[in-house]
CSV table of C-alpha atoms in Angstrom, one decimal:
chain,number,residue,atom,x,y,z
A,1,MET,CA,28.8,-29.0,12.2
A,2,ILE,CA,26.3,-31.9,11.4
A,3,LYS,CA,22.5,-31.1,10.3
A,4,ASN,CA,19.7,-32.7,10.0
A,5,VAL,CA,18.3,-32.8,6.2
A,6,ALA,CA,15.2,-32.2,5.4
A,7,LEU,CA,13.5,-32.5,1.8
A,8,THR,CA,10.8,-30.1,0.2
A,9,VAL,CA,8.9,-31.3,-2.9
A,10,ALA,CA,7.7,-27.8,-4.2
A,11,GLY,CA,7.8,-25.5,-8.0
A,12,ILE,CA,9.7,-22.2,-7.8
A,13,ASP,CA,8.3,-19.1,-7.4
A,14,THR,CA,10.4,-16.9,-9.6
A,15,GLY,CA,9.3,-14.0,-7.6
A,16,ASN,CA,11.1,-16.0,-4.3
A,17,GLY,CA,7.9,-15.1,-1.8
A,18,ALA,CA,6.8,-18.9,-1.5
A,19,GLY,CA,8.0,-22.6,-2.6
A,20,ALA,CA,10.7,-24.5,-2.6
A,21,GLU,CA,13.3,-21.7,-2.1
A,22,THR,CA,11.4,-20.4,0.5
A,23,ASP,CA,11.5,-23.4,2.3
A,24,ILE,CA,14.9,-23.8,1.8
A,25,LYS,CA,15.3,-20.3,3.2
A,26,VAL,CA,13.5,-21.2,6.4
A,27,PHE,CA,15.2,-24.5,6.8
A,28,GLU,CA,18.7,-23.1,7.0
A,29,MET,CA,16.8,-20.8,9.7
A,30,LEU,CA,16.1,-22.8,11.8
A,31,GLY,CA,19.8,-24.6,11.8
A,32,VAL,CA,18.8,-28.1,9.1
A,33,HIS,CA,20.4,-28.5,6.0
A,34,GLY,CA,17.1,-28.3,3.2
A,35,VAL,CA,16.9,-30.4,0.2
A,36,MET,CA,14.6,-30.0,-2.8
A,37,ALA,CA,12.7,-32.0,-5.6
A,38,ILE,CA,11.3,-29.8,-7.9
A,39,THR,CA,7.7,-30.0,-9.5
A,40,ALA,CA,7.6,-26.8,-11.5
A,41,ILE,CA,9.3,-23.5,-12.2
A,42,THR,CA,6.8,-21.0,-12.6
A,43,ALA,CA,7.5,-17.5,-14.2
A,44,GLN,CA,5.4,-15.7,-11.5
A,45,ASN,CA,6.3,-12.2,-9.1
A,46,THR,CA,4.2,-10.2,-7.0
A,47,LYS,CA,1.6,-9.5,-9.4
A,48,GLY,CA,0.5,-13.4,-10.0
A,49,ILE,CA,1.4,-16.2,-12.3
A,50,SER,CA,2.4,-15.3,-15.2
A,51,ASP,CA,2.9,-19.3,-16.6
A,52,ILE,CA,4.3,-23.2,-15.4
A,53,GLU,CA,6.6,-25.0,-17.1
A,54,VAL,CA,5.8,-29.2,-15.5
A,55,VAL,CA,8.6,-30.8,-14.3
A,56,LYS,CA,7.7,-34.5,-16.1
A,57,PRO,CA,7.1,-36.9,-13.4
A,58,ASP,CA,10.3,-39.2,-14.3
A,59,PHE,CA,12.8,-36.3,-13.8
A,60,LEU,CA,10.8,-35.6,-10.6
A,61,ARG,CA,11.4,-39.8,-9.6
A,62,LYS,CA,14.9,-38.8,-10.2
A,63,GLN,CA,15.2,-35.8,-8.3
A,64,ILE,CA,13.9,-37.6,-5.3
A,65,LYS,CA,15.7,-40.7,-5.9
A,66,VAL,CA,18.8,-39.2,-6.0
A,67,VAL,CA,18.5,-37.1,-2.6
A,68,LYS,CA,17.0,-39.7,-0.7
A,69,SER,CA,20.5,-41.8,-1.9
A,70,ASP,CA,22.9,-39.5,0.0
A,71,PHE,CA,21.3,-38.3,2.7
A,72,ASP,CA,19.1,-39.1,6.0
A,73,ILE,CA,15.8,-37.1,5.8
A,74,LYS,CA,14.6,-36.4,9.0
A,75,SER,CA,11.0,-34.8,7.0
A,76,VAL,CA,9.5,-34.2,3.7
A,77,LYS,CA,7.6,-31.0,3.3
A,78,ILE,CA,5.6,-30.9,0.6
A,79,GLY,CA,4.2,-27.6,-1.5
A,80,MET,CA,2.8,-27.5,-5.1
A,81,ILE,CA,2.2,-31.0,-7.2
A,82,TYR,CA,0.7,-30.3,-10.4
A,83,ASN,CA,-1.2,-33.5,-11.4
A,84,LYS,CA,-1.6,-37.4,-10.6
A,85,ASP,CA,1.1,-38.6,-12.1
A,86,GLN,CA,3.2,-36.6,-9.5
A,87,PHE,CA,0.9,-37.4,-6.8
A,88,LYS,CA,1.7,-41.0,-7.0
A,89,VAL,CA,5.9,-40.6,-7.5
A,90,VAL,CA,5.8,-38.9,-4.7
A,91,ASN,CA,3.2,-41.7,-3.0
A,92,GLU,CA,5.4,-44.1,-4.0
A,93,GLU,CA,9.4,-42.3,-2.8
A,94,LEU,CA,8.0,-41.3,0.1
A,95,SER,CA,5.2,-43.3,1.7
A,96,GLY,CA,6.9,-43.5,4.9
A,97,TYR,CA,8.9,-40.3,5.7
A,98,LYS,CA,7.2,-37.7,8.0
A,99,ILE,CA,5.4,-35.6,5.6
A,100,ILE,CA,4.4,-32.4,6.7
A,101,THR,CA,1.5,-31.2,3.7
A,102,ASP,CA,0.6,-27.6,2.0
A,103,PRO,CA,-1.7,-28.6,-0.2
A,104,VAL,CA,-2.0,-25.2,-1.9
A,105,VAL,CA,-4.9,-26.4,-4.0
A,106,TYR,CA,-5.0,-22.2,-5.7
A,107,ALA,CA,-2.2,-19.8,-5.8
A,108,LYS,CA,-2.5,-16.0,-3.9
A,109,ASP,CA,-3.7,-14.6,-8.1
A,110,GLY,CA,-6.1,-17.3,-8.3
A,111,THR,CA,-4.2,-19.8,-10.2
A,112,GLN,CA,-4.8,-23.3,-10.1
A,113,LEU,CA,-1.8,-25.0,-8.8
A,114,ILE,CA,-3.0,-29.0,-8.1
A,115,ASN,CA,-5.2,-30.8,-10.4
A,116,ASP,CA,-6.8,-33.4,-9.9
A,117,VAL,CA,-8.0,-32.9,-6.8
A,118,ASP,CA,-9.5,-35.8,-5.8
A,119,GLU,CA,-6.5,-38.4,-6.5
A,120,TYR,CA,-4.4,-35.8,-4.6
A,121,LYS,CA,-6.7,-36.8,-1.6
A,122,LYS,CA,-6.0,-40.6,-2.3
A,123,LEU,CA,-2.1,-40.7,-3.2
A,124,ILE,CA,-0.5,-36.9,-1.2
A,125,LEU,CA,-3.4,-36.9,1.8
A,126,ARG,CA,-2.7,-40.6,2.7
A,127,ILE,CA,0.7,-40.7,3.0
A,128,SER,CA,1.0,-37.4,5.2
A,129,THR,CA,2.1,-37.0,8.7
A,130,ILE,CA,0.5,-33.5,9.3
A,131,ILE,CA,-1.5,-31.6,7.0
A,132,THR,CA,-1.2,-27.7,6.9
A,133,PRO,CA,-4.8,-26.6,4.8
A,134,ASN,CA,-6.1,-23.4,5.0
A,135,ALA,CA,-9.9,-22.4,5.5
A,136,VAL,CA,-10.4,-22.6,1.7
A,137,GLU,CA,-8.1,-25.5,1.4
A,138,ALA,CA,-10.1,-27.3,4.4
A,139,SER,CA,-12.9,-26.7,2.7
A,140,ILE,CA,-12.2,-28.0,-0.6
A,141,LEU,CA,-10.8,-30.8,0.6
A,142,SER,CA,-13.5,-31.7,3.0
A,143,GLY,CA,-16.6,-30.6,1.6
A,144,ILE,CA,-17.4,-28.6,4.4
A,145,LYS,CA,-17.7,-24.8,4.0
A,146,ILE,CA,-15.1,-23.3,6.8
A,147,ASP,CA,-16.3,-20.1,8.4
A,148,THR,CA,-16.3,-20.3,12.1
A,149,ILE,CA,-14.4,-22.3,14.5
A,150,LYS,CA,-17.1,-24.9,14.6
A,151,ASP,CA,-17.0,-25.7,10.6
A,152,ALA,CA,-12.8,-26.0,11.3
A,153,GLU,CA,-13.2,-28.1,13.7
A,154,GLU,CA,-16.1,-30.2,11.7
A,155,ALA,CA,-13.7,-30.1,8.9
A,156,ILE,CA,-10.7,-31.2,10.6
A,157,LYS,CA,-12.5,-34.3,12.2
A,158,LYS,CA,-13.7,-35.2,8.5
A,159,LEU,CA,-9.9,-35.2,7.3
A,160,TYR,CA,-9.0,-37.1,10.6
A,161,GLU,CA,-11.1,-39.9,9.7
A,162,GLU,CA,-11.0,-40.4,6.1
A,163,TYR,CA,-7.7,-39.8,5.3
A,164,GLY,CA,-5.8,-41.2,8.4
A,165,VAL,CA,-3.9,-38.1,8.7
A,166,PRO,CA,-2.5,-37.9,12.2
A,167,PHE,CA,-2.4,-34.5,12.7
A,168,VAL,CA,-5.0,-32.1,10.6
A,169,ILE,CA,-4.3,-28.1,11.3
A,170,VAL,CA,-6.4,-25.7,9.8
A,171,LYS,CA,-4.8,-22.3,9.5
A,172,GLY,CA,-8.0,-19.1,10.4
A,173,GLY,CA,-6.9,-16.8,7.7
A,174,HIS,CA,-9.8,-17.0,6.2
A,175,MET,CA,-12.0,-17.6,8.8
A,176,ARG,CA,-13.9,-14.4,10.5
A,177,GLY,CA,-13.2,-12.8,13.6
A,178,GLU,CA,-11.0,-9.8,14.9
A,179,TYR,CA,-8.5,-12.8,16.3
A,180,SER,CA,-7.3,-15.4,13.8
A,181,PHE,CA,-7.3,-19.2,15.3
A,182,ASP,CA,-4.9,-22.1,14.0
A,183,ILE,CA,-6.5,-25.5,15.3
A,184,LEU,CA,-4.5,-28.5,15.8
A,185,PHE,CA,-6.2,-32.0,16.0
A,186,ASP,CA,-4.3,-35.0,16.9
A,187,GLY,CA,-7.1,-37.9,16.8
A,188,LYS,CA,-7.9,-37.1,20.9
A,189,GLU,CA,-7.9,-32.9,21.6
A,190,PHE,CA,-8.1,-30.2,19.9
A,191,TYR,CA,-5.4,-26.9,20.3
A,192,GLU,CA,-6.0,-23.8,19.3
A,193,ILE,CA,-3.3,-20.6,18.9
A,194,GLY,CA,-5.1,-17.0,18.4
A,195,TYR,CA,-3.0,-14.0,17.2
A,196,PRO,CA,-4.8,-10.4,16.6
A,197,ARG,CA,-5.5,-10.7,12.9
A,198,LEU,CA,-2.7,-8.3,11.0
A,199,ASP,CA,-4.1,-5.6,8.6
A,200,LYS,CA,-1.3,-6.5,5.8
A,201,LYS,CA,-0.8,-6.6,2.1
A,202,ASP,CA,2.0,-8.1,2.0
A,203,THR,CA,0.8,-11.9,2.9
A,204,HIS,CA,2.5,-13.7,-0.1
A,205,GLY,CA,4.4,-17.2,1.1
A,206,THR,CA,2.4,-17.7,4.4
A,207,GLY,CA,1.5,-21.4,4.0
A,208,SER,CA,5.2,-22.6,3.1
A,209,VAL,CA,6.5,-20.6,5.6
A,210,PHE,CA,4.1,-22.0,7.9
A,211,ALA,CA,4.7,-25.8,7.3
A,212,SER,CA,8.1,-25.6,6.5
A,213,VAL,CA,9.6,-24.2,10.0
A,214,ILE,CA,6.8,-27.6,10.8
A,215,ALA,CA,8.9,-29.5,9.0
A,216,GLY,CA,12.3,-28.1,10.1
A,217,LYS,CA,11.5,-28.2,13.7
A,218,ILE,CA,9.9,-32.2,13.0
A,219,ALA,CA,13.4,-32.8,11.5
A,220,LYS,CA,15.0,-31.6,14.7
A,221,GLY,CA,13.2,-34.1,16.6
A,222,GLU,CA,10.5,-31.5,18.1
A,223,GLU,CA,6.9,-32.8,19.4
A,224,VAL,CA,4.2,-31.4,16.6
A,225,ILE,CA,2.4,-29.5,19.1
A,226,ASN,CA,5.3,-27.6,19.8
A,227,ALA,CA,6.4,-27.2,16.4
A,228,PHE,CA,3.2,-26.0,15.3
A,229,ARG,CA,3.3,-23.1,18.5
A,230,GLU,CA,6.9,-21.7,17.1
A,231,ALA,CA,5.6,-22.1,13.4
A,232,ARG,CA,2.1,-19.9,14.2
A,233,LYS,CA,5.5,-17.6,15.9
A,234,ILE,CA,7.4,-17.0,13.8
A,235,LEU,CA,4.7,-16.3,11.1
A,236,GLN,CA,3.1,-13.7,12.8
A,237,ASN,CA,6.6,-12.1,12.7
A,238,ALA,CA,7.3,-12.8,9.1
A,239,ILE,CA,3.6,-11.6,8.2
A,240,ASP,CA,3.6,-8.0,10.4
A,241,TYR,CA,7.4,-7.1,8.4
A,242,GLY,CA,6.1,-7.9,5.0
A,243,LEU,CA,9.6,-6.8,2.3
A,244,GLU,CA,7.1,-4.4,1.5
A,245,ILE,CA,8.1,-4.9,-2.2
A,246,GLY,CA,6.8,-5.4,-5.7
A,247,HIS,CA,3.6,-4.0,-6.6
A,248,GLY,CA,1.6,-6.5,-6.3
A,249,ILE,CA,1.3,-8.5,-2.8
A,250,GLY,CA,4.4,-9.3,-1.6
A,251,PRO,CA,6.6,-11.8,0.5
A,252,ILE,CA,6.8,-11.8,4.0
A,253,ASP,CA,9.5,-12.1,6.2
A,254,PRO,CA,10.1,-15.2,8.1
A,255,LEU,CA,14.2,-14.0,8.6
A,256,VAL,CA,12.7,-11.1,10.8
A,257,TYR,CA,12.4,-14.1,13.2
A,258,ASN,CA,15.8,-14.5,13.5
A,259,GLU,CA,17.1,-11.1,13.4
A,260,LYS,CA,14.8,-9.9,16.6
A,261,LYS,CA,16.6,-13.1,18.1
A,262,SER,CA,20.1,-12.2,17.1
A,263,GLN,CA,19.7,-8.4,17.8
A,264,LYS,CA,18.7,-9.5,21.4
A,265,TYR,CA,21.7,-11.0,22.2
A,266,GLN,CA,23.7,-8.5,21.0
A,267,VAL,CA,21.4,-6.0,23.5
A,268,ILE,CA,22.4,-7.7,26.4
A,269,GLU,CA,26.3,-8.0,25.8
A,270,ASP,CA,25.9,-3.6,25.0
A,271,MET,CA,24.1,-4.1,28.9
A,272,THR,CA,27.0,-5.2,30.0
A,273,LYS,CA,28.9,-2.4,28.8
A,274,ILE,CA,27.3,0.0,29.6
A,275,GLY,CA,26.8,-1.9,33.2
A,276,ASP,CA,30.7,-1.9,33.5
A,277,PHE,CA,30.9,1.5,32.2
A,278,ILE,CA,28.4,3.0,34.8
A,279,GLU,CA,30.3,0.6,37.5
A,280,ASN,CA,33.5,1.9,37.2
A,281,GLU,CA,33.2,5.8,36.5
A,282,GLU,CA,34.3,7.7,39.1
A,283,LYS,CA,31.7,10.4,39.6
A,284,PHE,CA,28.6,8.3,38.2
A,285,TRP,CA,27.4,8.6,41.9
A,286,LYS,CA,26.4,12.0,41.3
A,287,LEU,CA,24.0,10.8,38.4
A,288,ILE,CA,21.8,8.6,41.6
A,289,PRO,CA,18.7,9.9,41.9
A,290,GLU,CA,16.9,8.9,45.9
A,291,VAL,CA,15.1,6.3,43.9
A,292,GLN,CA,18.1,5.4,42.2
A,293,SER,CA,18.3,4.6,38.5
A,294,ASN,CA,17.9,2.4,35.7
A,295,VAL,CA,18.7,1.2,31.8
A,296,ALA,CA,16.6,0.9,29.2
A,297,HIS,CA,18.0,-0.6,26.3
A,298,SER,CA,15.7,-2.4,22.7
A,299,ILE,CA,16.9,-4.4,19.8
A,300,SER,CA,16.1,-1.7,16.6
A,301,PRO,CA,12.9,0.8,17.1
A,302,GLN,CA,11.5,-0.8,14.0
A,303,TYR,CA,11.2,-4.0,15.8
A,304,VAL,CA,10.1,-2.9,19.1
A,305,GLU,CA,6.3,-4.2,19.9
A,306,ASP,CA,6.0,-4.4,23.5
A,307,LEU,CA,8.2,-4.5,26.8
A,308,ASN,CA,9.5,-8.1,25.6
A,309,ASP,CA,11.7,-6.6,23.4
A,310,ILE,CA,13.3,-3.8,25.4
A,311,ALA,CA,16.1,-4.9,28.1
A,312,THR,CA,16.5,-3.6,31.6
A,313,PHE,CA,18.2,-4.0,34.8
A,314,ARG,CA,16.4,-6.6,36.9
A,315,GLY,CA,17.9,-4.9,39.8
A,316,ARG,CA,18.2,-1.4,39.9
A,317,ILE,CA,21.4,0.8,39.7
A,318,ILE,CA,21.9,2.3,43.9
A,319,ARG,CA,24.8,4.3,44.9
A,320,ARG,CA,26.6,2.9,48.0
A,321,TRP,CA,27.6,4.6,51.2
A,322,ASP,CA,30.9,5.4,50.1
A,323,ARG,CA,29.6,6.5,46.3
A,324,LYS,CA,30.6,3.0,44.6
A,325,VAL,CA,27.9,2.7,42.3
A,326,ILE,CA,26.8,-1.0,41.8
A,327,VAL,CA,24.5,-2.5,38.8
A,328,GLY,CA,21.0,-4.6,39.5
A,329,TYR,CA,22.3,-7.5,36.8
A,330,PRO,CA,21.5,-9.2,35.0
A,331,ALA,CA,20.0,-7.9,32.6
A,332,VAL,CA,16.4,-9.3,31.2
A,333,PHE,CA,13.7,-8.8,29.1
A,334,GLY,CA,9.9,-7.8,29.3
A,335,ASN,CA,10.9,-5.8,32.7
A,336,PRO,CA,8.2,-3.5,33.7
A,337,THR,CA,10.8,-0.9,35.1
A,338,HIS,CA,9.6,3.2,34.2
A,339,THR,CA,12.4,3.4,32.4
A,340,ALA,CA,11.5,0.4,29.7
A,341,ARG,CA,8.2,2.0,29.5
A,342,LEU,CA,9.3,5.5,28.8
A,343,LEU,CA,11.3,4.0,26.2
A,344,LEU,CA,8.6,1.6,24.4
A,345,ALA,CA,6.6,5.0,24.8
A,346,ILE,CA,8.9,6.6,22.4
A,347,ILE,CA,9.3,4.3,19.8
A,348,LEU,CA,5.8,3.3,19.5
A,349,ASN,CA,5.4,7.6,19.2
A,350,TYR,CA,8.5,8.7,17.6
A,351,ARG,CA,10.3,5.5,16.4
A,352,ILE,CA,13.3,6.6,17.2
A,353,GLY,CA,15.9,5.2,20.3
A,354,ASN,CA,17.2,2.3,21.9
A,355,THR,CA,18.3,3.3,25.1
A,356,LEU,CA,17.1,5.4,28.1
A,357,ILE,CA,18.4,5.9,31.3
A,358,ASN,CA,16.5,8.5,34.3
A,359,ILE,CA,19.7,10.7,36.5
A,360,ARG,CA,19.1,12.9,39.1
A,361,TYR,CA,17.6,16.5,38.5
A,362,ASP,CA,20.3,19.3,38.9
A,363,GLU,CA,20.9,22.4,36.8
A,364,LYS,CA,24.2,21.4,36.4
A,365,ILE,CA,23.5,18.0,35.1
A,366,LEU,CA,21.4,19.5,32.4
A,367,SER,CA,24.1,22.3,31.7
A,368,ALA,CA,26.1,19.8,30.8
A,369,PHE,CA,23.5,17.9,27.9
A,370,LYS,CA,23.5,21.7,26.7
A,371,SER,CA,26.7,22.0,26.3
A,372,LEU,CA,26.7,18.2,24.4
A,373,GLY,CA,23.7,20.0,21.7
A,374,TYR,CA,21.2,18.0,22.6
A,375,GLU,CA,17.6,19.7,22.7
A,376,ILE,CA,16.0,20.2,26.7
A,377,ILE,CA,12.2,20.0,27.6
A,378,GLU,CA,9.9,20.2,30.5
A,379,ILE,CA,7.5,18.2,31.9
A,380,ASN,CA,4.9,20.3,34.3
A,381,ARG,CA,4.0,16.6,36.4
A,382,GLU,CA,1.4,18.8,38.1
A,383,LEU,CA,-0.8,18.3,35.2
A,384,GLU,CA,-0.6,14.8,35.4
A,385,PRO,CA,-4.3,13.2,36.1
A,386,GLN,CA,-4.5,10.2,38.4
A,387,HIS,CA,-4.0,7.5,36.6
A,388,GLY,CA,-3.5,3.7,37.4
A,389,GLU,CA,0.6,2.0,37.8
A,390,GLY,CA,2.6,2.3,34.5
A,391,LYS,CA,0.4,5.2,33.0
A,392,THR,CA,3.0,8.1,33.8
A,393,MET,CA,5.5,7.5,30.8
A,394,GLN,CA,2.8,7.0,28.5
A,395,TRP,CA,1.8,9.8,29.6
A,396,ILE,CA,4.8,12.1,29.4
A,397,ILE,CA,5.1,11.9,25.5
A,398,GLU,CA,1.4,12.6,25.6
A,399,TYR,CA,1.9,15.7,27.1
A,400,ILE,CA,4.9,16.7,25.0
A,401,LYS,CA,3.2,15.9,22.0
A,402,THR,CA,-0.2,18.1,23.1
A,403,GLN,CA,1.7,20.6,25.1
A,404,TYR,CA,4.6,21.5,22.9
A,405,GLY,CA,2.7,19.6,19.5
A,406,ILE,CA,6.2,17.8,18.8
A,407,LYS,CA,5.3,15.5,16.1
A,408,ASN,CA,9.0,14.5,15.2
A,409,ASN,CA,12.2,15.3,16.6
A,410,LEU,CA,11.6,14.1,20.3
A,411,PRO,CA,14.1,16.1,22.4
A,412,ASN,CA,16.6,13.8,24.1
A,413,VAL,CA,16.8,15.0,27.4
A,414,ILE,CA,13.0,15.1,29.2
A,415,PHE,CA,13.4,16.9,32.8
A,416,ASP,CA,10.9,17.7,35.2
A,417,LYS,CA,10.7,19.4,38.4
A,418,GLY,CA,8.7,16.9,40.6
A,419,MET,CA,5.5,17.1,42.9
A,420,LYS,CA,4.9,16.3,46.0
A,421,GLY,CA,5.6,12.5,46.8
A,422,LYS,CA,7.4,12.6,43.0
A,423,GLU,CA,11.0,13.3,42.4
A,424,ALA,CA,12.5,15.6,40.2
A,425,MET,CA,14.2,14.0,38.0
A,426,ILE,CA,15.9,13.8,34.0
A,427,ARG,CA,15.5,10.9,31.5
A,428,LEU,CA,17.7,10.8,29.0
A,429,TRP,CA,17.0,9.0,25.5
A,430,THR,CA,20.1,7.9,22.8
A,431,ASN,CA,20.0,6.0,19.1
A,432,SER,CA,22.5,4.1,20.7
A,433,ALA,CA,24.6,2.1,23.5
A,434,ASP,CA,27.7,4.0,22.7
A,435,GLU,CA,26.0,6.9,22.7
A,436,MET,CA,24.7,7.1,25.9
A,437,ILE,CA,28.2,6.2,27.2
A,438,GLU,CA,30.1,8.9,25.8
A,439,SER,CA,27.3,11.5,26.6
A,440,LEU,CA,27.3,10.0,30.2
A,441,ARG,CA,31.3,10.1,30.6
A,442,LEU,CA,31.6,14.1,29.4
A,443,VAL,CA,28.4,15.1,31.8
A,444,CYS,CA,30.7,12.9,34.8
A,445,LYS,CA,34.1,14.8,33.6
A,446,SER,CA,31.9,18.5,34.2
A,447,LEU,CA,30.9,17.7,37.4
């Protein structure tokens, strides 16, 4: 397999939260081979930087020359470059490459990582294709204090005009507002991406990850605007699932993005397995209610955010006149079925379960579940208030919490005896597709 190559010019973070080793991790995650030229070795952990050993300019030059001589470098990500002697080397050796620069003026603990800022602007910004400062860094580089989007746009235009950077991005993490807006300017238009601001302690490495995703995408030949969007999406997930390690500001986890993607492939495989079982189980027709059935299956509960993390069959599971059961393939994510909404409500309230099905209400079926050791709970649909479409499944969980006081250990079988216009129903949730299949197989066998 031939991979495109991206080079990172940055320091080493001994705590592996940012720096060259994080850049390499992100490149590999994106399917890009990462190479590096090291500018400094820091002694640091989640509590901060204790010391910095700066690489001599001649040795930095040797590193760059060696990788250039052997690899077809498609993009360069620049992180920490410490002083003007290093700036000069990078300018001379890498001018003309597609360069994505993350101007890390200060570390999270306030340690200054770029000295000689005026020389940096002349030697590094002028050769950059894309720069990705946060609001504080953009304020330092432009001389314009940034508090609002309007301030950011003014600073962006100044950086674009003074240093000829083709694409300027200012990250909005340090700006005010409920949403964090990142802004891209291509010389003609501004593009904004906004995400809800996350109240998270572990944010170390945000700048490195954002810029290295863009560099990796550029190395693969993608357009800047698409690389910008993907970087922001990956960054949001990485912040949301910070690693919670160390005693200070811990690192974010960019790999969670790929983890969620790989889990979705597994979910689709599991749905096929469930569907095959349903269509081939001789007695499964006895479980299908009048309104028909569906299955909801999610990625790991710890990663579920919304319906886009839950798959159901696009069509329902139906019982034909000849008792043959047909599954409504394909399995798709984001389908707002009752099963998907109930599974989402269970996961968001209890962080348990990843598979759920609705089946016909029958006392024999309930008895079969009891014999399997499942706890059973009844809800009274007569008490359901009038509310808009899509609210019933959340109400079921709220009912269980208020009527039964169940804050943990939610019973696996939830049933109701229906009401006028509402068919009685049994809903079974399990912690795996295999458990669902085996439980339903045993229930069918008992009927």
